[in-house]
mmCIF file of C-alpha atoms in Angstrom:
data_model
loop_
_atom_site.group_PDB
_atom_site.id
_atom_site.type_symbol
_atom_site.label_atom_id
_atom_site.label_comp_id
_atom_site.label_asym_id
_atom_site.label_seq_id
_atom_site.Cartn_x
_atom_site.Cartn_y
_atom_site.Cartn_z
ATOM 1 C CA UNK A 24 -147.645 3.725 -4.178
ATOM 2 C CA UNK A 25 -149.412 1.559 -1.509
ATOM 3 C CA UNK A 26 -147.192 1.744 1.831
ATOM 4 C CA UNK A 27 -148.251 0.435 5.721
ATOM 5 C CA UNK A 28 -150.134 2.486 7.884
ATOM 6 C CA UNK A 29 -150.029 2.387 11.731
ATOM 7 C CA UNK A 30 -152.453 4.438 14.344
ATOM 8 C CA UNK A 31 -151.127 6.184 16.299
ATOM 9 C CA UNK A 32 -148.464 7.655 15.809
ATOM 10 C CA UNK A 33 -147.445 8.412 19.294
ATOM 11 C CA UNK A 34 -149.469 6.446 22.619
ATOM 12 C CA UNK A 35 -148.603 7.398 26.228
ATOM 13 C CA UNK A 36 -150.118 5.173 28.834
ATOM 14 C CA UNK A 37 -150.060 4.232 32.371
ATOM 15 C CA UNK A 38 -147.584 1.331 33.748
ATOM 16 C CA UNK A 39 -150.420 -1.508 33.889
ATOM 17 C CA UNK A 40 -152.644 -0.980 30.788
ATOM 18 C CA UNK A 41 -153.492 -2.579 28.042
ATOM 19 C CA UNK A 42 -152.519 -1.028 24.916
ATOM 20 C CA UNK A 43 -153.527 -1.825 21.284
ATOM 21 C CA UNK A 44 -151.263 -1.066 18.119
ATOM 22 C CA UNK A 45 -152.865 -0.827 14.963
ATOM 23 C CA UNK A 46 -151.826 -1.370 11.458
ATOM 24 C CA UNK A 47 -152.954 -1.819 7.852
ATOM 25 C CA UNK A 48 -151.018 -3.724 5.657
ATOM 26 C CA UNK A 49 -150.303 -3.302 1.833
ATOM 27 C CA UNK A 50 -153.104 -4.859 0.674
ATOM 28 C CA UNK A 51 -152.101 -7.511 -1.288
ATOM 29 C CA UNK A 52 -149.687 -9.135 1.213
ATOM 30 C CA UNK A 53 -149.780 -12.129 3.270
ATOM 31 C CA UNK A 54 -147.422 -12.018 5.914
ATOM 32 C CA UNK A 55 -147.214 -9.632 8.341
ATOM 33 C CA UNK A 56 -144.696 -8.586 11.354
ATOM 34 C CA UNK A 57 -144.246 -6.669 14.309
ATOM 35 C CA UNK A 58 -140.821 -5.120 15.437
ATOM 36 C CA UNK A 59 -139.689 -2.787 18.384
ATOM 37 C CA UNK A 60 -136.891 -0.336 18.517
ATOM 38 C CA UNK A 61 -136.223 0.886 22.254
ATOM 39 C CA UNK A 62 -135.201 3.983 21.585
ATOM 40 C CA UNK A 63 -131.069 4.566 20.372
ATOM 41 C CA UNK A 64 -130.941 0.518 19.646
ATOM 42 C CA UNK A 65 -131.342 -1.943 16.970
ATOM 43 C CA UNK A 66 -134.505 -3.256 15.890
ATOM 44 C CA UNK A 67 -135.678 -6.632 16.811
ATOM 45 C CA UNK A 68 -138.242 -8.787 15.825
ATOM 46 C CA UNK A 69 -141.255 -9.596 18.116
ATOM 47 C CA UNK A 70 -143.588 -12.042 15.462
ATOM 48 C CA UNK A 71 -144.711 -12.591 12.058
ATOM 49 C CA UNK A 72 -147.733 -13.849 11.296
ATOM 50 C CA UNK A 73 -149.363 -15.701 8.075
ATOM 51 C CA UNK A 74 -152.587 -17.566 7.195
ATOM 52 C CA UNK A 75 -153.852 -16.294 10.684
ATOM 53 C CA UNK A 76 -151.913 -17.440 12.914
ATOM 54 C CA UNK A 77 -148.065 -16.889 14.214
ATOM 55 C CA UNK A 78 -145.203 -18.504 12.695
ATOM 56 C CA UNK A 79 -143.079 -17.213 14.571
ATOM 57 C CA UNK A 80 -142.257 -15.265 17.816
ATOM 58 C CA UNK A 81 -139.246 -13.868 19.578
ATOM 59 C CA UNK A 82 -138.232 -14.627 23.281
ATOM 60 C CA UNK A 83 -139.483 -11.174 23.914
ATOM 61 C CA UNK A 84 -143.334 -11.970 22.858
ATOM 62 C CA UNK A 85 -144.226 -13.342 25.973
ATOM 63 C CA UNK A 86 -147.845 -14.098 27.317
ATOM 64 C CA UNK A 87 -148.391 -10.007 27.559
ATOM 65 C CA UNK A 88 -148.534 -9.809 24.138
ATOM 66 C CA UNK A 89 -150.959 -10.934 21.433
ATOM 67 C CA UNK A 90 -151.752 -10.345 17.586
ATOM 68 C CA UNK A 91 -154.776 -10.341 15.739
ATOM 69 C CA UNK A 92 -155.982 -10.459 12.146
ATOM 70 C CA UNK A 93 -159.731 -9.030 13.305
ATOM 71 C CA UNK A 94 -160.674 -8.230 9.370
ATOM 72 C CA UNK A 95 -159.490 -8.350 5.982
ATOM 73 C CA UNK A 96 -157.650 -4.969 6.617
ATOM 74 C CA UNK A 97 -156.150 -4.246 10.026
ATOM 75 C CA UNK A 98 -153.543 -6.373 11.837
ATOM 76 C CA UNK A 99 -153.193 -5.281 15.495
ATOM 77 C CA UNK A 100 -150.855 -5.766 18.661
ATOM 78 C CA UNK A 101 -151.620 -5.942 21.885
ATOM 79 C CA UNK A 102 -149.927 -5.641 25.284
ATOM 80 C CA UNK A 103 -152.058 -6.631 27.861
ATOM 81 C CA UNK A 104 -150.354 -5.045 31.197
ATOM 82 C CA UNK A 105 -147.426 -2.385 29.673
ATOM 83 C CA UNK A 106 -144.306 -1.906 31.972
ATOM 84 C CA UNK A 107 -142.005 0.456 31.534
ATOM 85 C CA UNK A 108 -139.473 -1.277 29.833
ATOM 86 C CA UNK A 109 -141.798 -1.460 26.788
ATOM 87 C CA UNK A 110 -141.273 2.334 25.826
ATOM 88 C CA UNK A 111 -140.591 1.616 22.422
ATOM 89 C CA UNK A 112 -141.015 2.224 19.125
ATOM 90 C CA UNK A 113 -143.484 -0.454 17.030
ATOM 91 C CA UNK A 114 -142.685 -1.083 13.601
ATOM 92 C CA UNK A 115 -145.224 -3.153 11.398
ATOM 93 C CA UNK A 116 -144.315 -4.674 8.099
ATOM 94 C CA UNK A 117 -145.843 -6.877 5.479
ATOM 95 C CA UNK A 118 -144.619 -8.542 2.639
ATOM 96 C CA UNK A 119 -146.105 -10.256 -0.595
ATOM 97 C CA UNK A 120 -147.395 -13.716 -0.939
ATOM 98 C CA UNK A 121 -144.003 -16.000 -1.008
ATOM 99 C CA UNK A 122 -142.796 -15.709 2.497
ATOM 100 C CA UNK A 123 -139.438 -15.962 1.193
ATOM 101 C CA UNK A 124 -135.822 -14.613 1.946
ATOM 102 C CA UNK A 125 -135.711 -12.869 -1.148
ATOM 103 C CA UNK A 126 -138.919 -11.084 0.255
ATOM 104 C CA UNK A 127 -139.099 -7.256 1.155
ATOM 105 C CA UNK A 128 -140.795 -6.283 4.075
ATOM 106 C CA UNK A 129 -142.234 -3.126 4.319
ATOM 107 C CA UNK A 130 -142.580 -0.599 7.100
ATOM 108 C CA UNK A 131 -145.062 1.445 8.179
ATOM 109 C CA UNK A 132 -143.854 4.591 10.220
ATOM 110 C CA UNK A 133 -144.492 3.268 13.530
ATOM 111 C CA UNK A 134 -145.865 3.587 16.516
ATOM 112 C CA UNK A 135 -144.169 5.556 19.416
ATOM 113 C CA UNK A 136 -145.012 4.091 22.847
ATOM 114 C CA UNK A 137 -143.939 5.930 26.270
ATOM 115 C CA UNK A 138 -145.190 4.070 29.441
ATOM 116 C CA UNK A 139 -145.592 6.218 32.300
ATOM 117 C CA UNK B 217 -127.349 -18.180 14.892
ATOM 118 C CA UNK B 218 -127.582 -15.235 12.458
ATOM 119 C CA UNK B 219 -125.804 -12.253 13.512
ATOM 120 C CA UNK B 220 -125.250 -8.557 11.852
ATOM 121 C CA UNK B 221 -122.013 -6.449 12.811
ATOM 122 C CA UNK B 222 -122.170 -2.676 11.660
ATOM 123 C CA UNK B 223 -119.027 -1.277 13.221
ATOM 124 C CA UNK B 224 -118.952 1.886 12.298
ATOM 125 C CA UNK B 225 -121.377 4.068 15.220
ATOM 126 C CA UNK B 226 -121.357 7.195 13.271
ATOM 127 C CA UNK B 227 -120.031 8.481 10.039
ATOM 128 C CA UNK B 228 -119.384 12.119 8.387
ATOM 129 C CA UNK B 229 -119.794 12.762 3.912
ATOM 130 C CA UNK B 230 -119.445 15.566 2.545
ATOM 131 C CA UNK B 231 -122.245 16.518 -0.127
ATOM 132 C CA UNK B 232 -121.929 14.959 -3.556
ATOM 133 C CA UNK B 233 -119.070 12.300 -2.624
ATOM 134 C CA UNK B 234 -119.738 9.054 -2.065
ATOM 135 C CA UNK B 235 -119.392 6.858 1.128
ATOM 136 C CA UNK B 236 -119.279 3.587 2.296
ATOM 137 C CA UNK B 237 -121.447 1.750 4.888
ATOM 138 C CA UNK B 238 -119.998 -1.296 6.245
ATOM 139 C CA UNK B 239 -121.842 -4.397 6.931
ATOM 140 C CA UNK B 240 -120.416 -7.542 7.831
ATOM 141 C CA UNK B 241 -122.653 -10.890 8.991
ATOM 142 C CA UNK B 242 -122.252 -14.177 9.847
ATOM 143 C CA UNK B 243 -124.548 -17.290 9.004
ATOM 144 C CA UNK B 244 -124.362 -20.979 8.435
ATOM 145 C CA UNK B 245 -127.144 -20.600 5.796
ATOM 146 C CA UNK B 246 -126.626 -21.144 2.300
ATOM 147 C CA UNK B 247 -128.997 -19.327 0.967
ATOM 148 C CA UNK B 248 -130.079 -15.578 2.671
ATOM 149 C CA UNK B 249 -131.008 -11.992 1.591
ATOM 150 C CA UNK B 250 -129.022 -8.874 2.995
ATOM 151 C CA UNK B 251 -131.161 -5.793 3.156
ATOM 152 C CA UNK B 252 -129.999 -2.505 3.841
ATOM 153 C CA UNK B 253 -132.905 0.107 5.327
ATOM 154 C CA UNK B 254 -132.994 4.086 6.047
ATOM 155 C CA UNK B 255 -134.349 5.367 9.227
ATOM 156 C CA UNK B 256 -134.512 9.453 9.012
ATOM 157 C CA UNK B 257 -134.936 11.341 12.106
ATOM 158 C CA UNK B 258 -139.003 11.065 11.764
ATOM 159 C CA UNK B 259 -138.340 7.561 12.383
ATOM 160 C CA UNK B 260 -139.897 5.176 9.541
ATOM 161 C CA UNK B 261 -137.729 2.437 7.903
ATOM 162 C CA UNK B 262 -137.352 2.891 4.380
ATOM 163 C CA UNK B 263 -136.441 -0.029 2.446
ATOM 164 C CA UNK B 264 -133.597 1.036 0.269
ATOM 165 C CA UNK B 265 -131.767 -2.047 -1.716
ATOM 166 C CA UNK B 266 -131.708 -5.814 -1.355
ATOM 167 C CA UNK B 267 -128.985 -8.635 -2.116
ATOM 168 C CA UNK B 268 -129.556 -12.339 -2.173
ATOM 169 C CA UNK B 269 -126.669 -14.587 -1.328
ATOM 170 C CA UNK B 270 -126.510 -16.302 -5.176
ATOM 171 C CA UNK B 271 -126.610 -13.139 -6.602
ATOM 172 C CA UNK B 272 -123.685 -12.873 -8.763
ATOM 173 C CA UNK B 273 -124.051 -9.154 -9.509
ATOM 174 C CA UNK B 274 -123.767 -6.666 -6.962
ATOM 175 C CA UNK B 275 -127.329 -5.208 -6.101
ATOM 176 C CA UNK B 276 -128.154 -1.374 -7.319
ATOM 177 C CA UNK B 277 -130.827 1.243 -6.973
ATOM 178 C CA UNK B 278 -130.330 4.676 -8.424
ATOM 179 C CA UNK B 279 -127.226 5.983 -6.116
ATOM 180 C CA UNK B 280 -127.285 3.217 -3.987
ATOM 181 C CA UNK B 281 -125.212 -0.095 -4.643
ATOM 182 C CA UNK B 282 -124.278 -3.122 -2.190
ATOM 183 C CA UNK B 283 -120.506 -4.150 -2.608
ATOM 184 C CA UNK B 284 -121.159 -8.010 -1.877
ATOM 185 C CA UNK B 285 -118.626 -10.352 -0.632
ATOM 186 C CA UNK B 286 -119.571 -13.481 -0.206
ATOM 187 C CA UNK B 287 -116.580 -15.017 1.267
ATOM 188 C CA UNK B 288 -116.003 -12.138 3.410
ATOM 189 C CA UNK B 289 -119.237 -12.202 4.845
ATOM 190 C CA UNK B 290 -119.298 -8.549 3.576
ATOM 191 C CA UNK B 291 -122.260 -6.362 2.140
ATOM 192 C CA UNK B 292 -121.308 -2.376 2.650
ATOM 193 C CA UNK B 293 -123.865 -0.017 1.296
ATOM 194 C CA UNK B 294 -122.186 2.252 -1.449
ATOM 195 C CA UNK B 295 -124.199 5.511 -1.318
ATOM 196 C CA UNK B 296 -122.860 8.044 -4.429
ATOM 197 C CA UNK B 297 -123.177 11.790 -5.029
ATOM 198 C CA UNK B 298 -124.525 12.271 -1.088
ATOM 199 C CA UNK B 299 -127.229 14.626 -0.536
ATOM 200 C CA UNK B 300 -128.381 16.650 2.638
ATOM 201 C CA UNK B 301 -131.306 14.445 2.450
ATOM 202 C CA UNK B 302 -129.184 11.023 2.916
ATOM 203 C CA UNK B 303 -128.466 11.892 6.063
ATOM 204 C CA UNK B 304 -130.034 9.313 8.540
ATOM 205 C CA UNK B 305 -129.662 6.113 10.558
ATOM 206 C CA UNK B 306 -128.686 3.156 8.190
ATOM 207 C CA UNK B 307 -129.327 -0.739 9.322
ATOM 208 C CA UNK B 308 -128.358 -3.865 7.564
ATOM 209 C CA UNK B 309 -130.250 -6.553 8.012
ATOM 210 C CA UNK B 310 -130.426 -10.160 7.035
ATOM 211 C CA UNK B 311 -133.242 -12.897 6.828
ATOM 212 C CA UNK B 312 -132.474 -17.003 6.483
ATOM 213 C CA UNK B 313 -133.454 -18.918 4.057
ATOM 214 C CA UNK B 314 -135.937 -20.520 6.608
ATOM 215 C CA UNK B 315 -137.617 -18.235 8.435
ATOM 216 C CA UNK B 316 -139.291 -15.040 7.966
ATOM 217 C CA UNK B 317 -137.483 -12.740 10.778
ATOM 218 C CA UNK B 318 -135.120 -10.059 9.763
ATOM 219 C CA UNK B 319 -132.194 -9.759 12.224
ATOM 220 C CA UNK B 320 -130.407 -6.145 11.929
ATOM 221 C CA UNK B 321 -127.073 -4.628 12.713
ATOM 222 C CA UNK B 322 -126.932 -1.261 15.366
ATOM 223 C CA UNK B 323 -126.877 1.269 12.573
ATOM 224 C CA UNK B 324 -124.418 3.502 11.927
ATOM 225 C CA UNK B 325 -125.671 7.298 11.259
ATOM 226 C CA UNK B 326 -124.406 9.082 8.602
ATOM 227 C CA UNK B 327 -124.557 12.792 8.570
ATOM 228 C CA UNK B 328 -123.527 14.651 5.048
ATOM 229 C CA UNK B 329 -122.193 18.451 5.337
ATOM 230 C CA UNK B 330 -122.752 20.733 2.398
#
């Protein structure tokens, strides 16, 4: 059964680095997310992203982060300077082509990020 | 704006009886889906059963089943004949019609004792 995949599974960096999250979507979907989970709290969107581009973006997507389609496989994050405060899990999802609320989106495992 | 209440923190099953995960949300929307995911102690989300607001028939999968009430703003997660393996962290969630963002609840984790 085709499922998400994220690298790696666990990332420990320095306060001040810039950190890349990696994903592969199902293949045949078209939209694709990002989500964090700060450990012992709800999950919460960051983007989603579709034809290349975002369509949407949380409040906490600021300027540090960025996403990026950079082939027909992987879809990546990136934090530019981490701080602390973004010790977090990093959920990617993708669903099929329609984008709508009936859609699933599906998870890959994650990413577990501890800034030092 | 969308918002997902799951008020119970923590709940105890015992093995092979069946338990009830509540769920309660509020919208303006007409038109939504309610999902309900499983987060085991590794940590991925598993997707377990959806609902979509004009669904007439309450949503199953296997031993899971969403008791839907519309007019409530209600959609617990039935979970029958528990197993060891059910126990986890369970989030609703809910996406608008417009949009593509799911919004979840806090969880509640359920732990089932043989």
């Amino acid at each position: 059964e085709p499922e998400v995949t994220q690298t790696p599974s666990h990332q420990v960096t320095q306060m001040g680095q810039e950190v890349i999250l990696r994903c592969v979507p199902i293949s045949n979907h078209l939209y694709f997310y990002w989500y964090r989970q700060i450990l012992g709290q709800k999950v919460e969107f960051l983007v989603s992203f579709y034809n290349n581009e975002i369509s949407e973006k949380s409040e906490i997507f600021d300027d540090q982060f960025s996403v990026e389609r950079p082939d027909g496989s992987n879809f990546t994050l990136k934090i530019r300077s981490t701080k602390l405060e973004d010790s977090a899990m990093y959920f990617c999802a993708s669903e099929s082509a329609s984008g709508r609320y009936q859609e699933t989106q599906y998870f890959g495992p994650g990413t577990r990020l501890l800034v030092l | 704006a969308q918002k997902i209440t799951q008020t119970q923190p923590g709940m105890f099953v015992q093995e092979k009886e069946a338990v009830t995960l509540d769920c309660t949300y509020d919208t303006s929307d007409q038109s939504y889906g309610l999902f309900w995911y499983k987060q085991p102690s590794s940590g991925e989300m598993i997707f377990l059963i959806y609902q979509g607001s004009y669904d007439e028939q309450n949503a199953t999968e296997g031993r899971y089943s969403l008791n839907f009430q519309k007019a409530r703003k209600s959609a617990n997660l039935v979970i029958s004949a528990s197993q060891l393996g059910d126990s986890a962290m369970y989030f609703c969630a809910m996406r608008r019609e417009y949009g593509n963002k799911l919004v979840f609840g806090a969880g509640t984790i359920l732990r089932v004792k043989s």
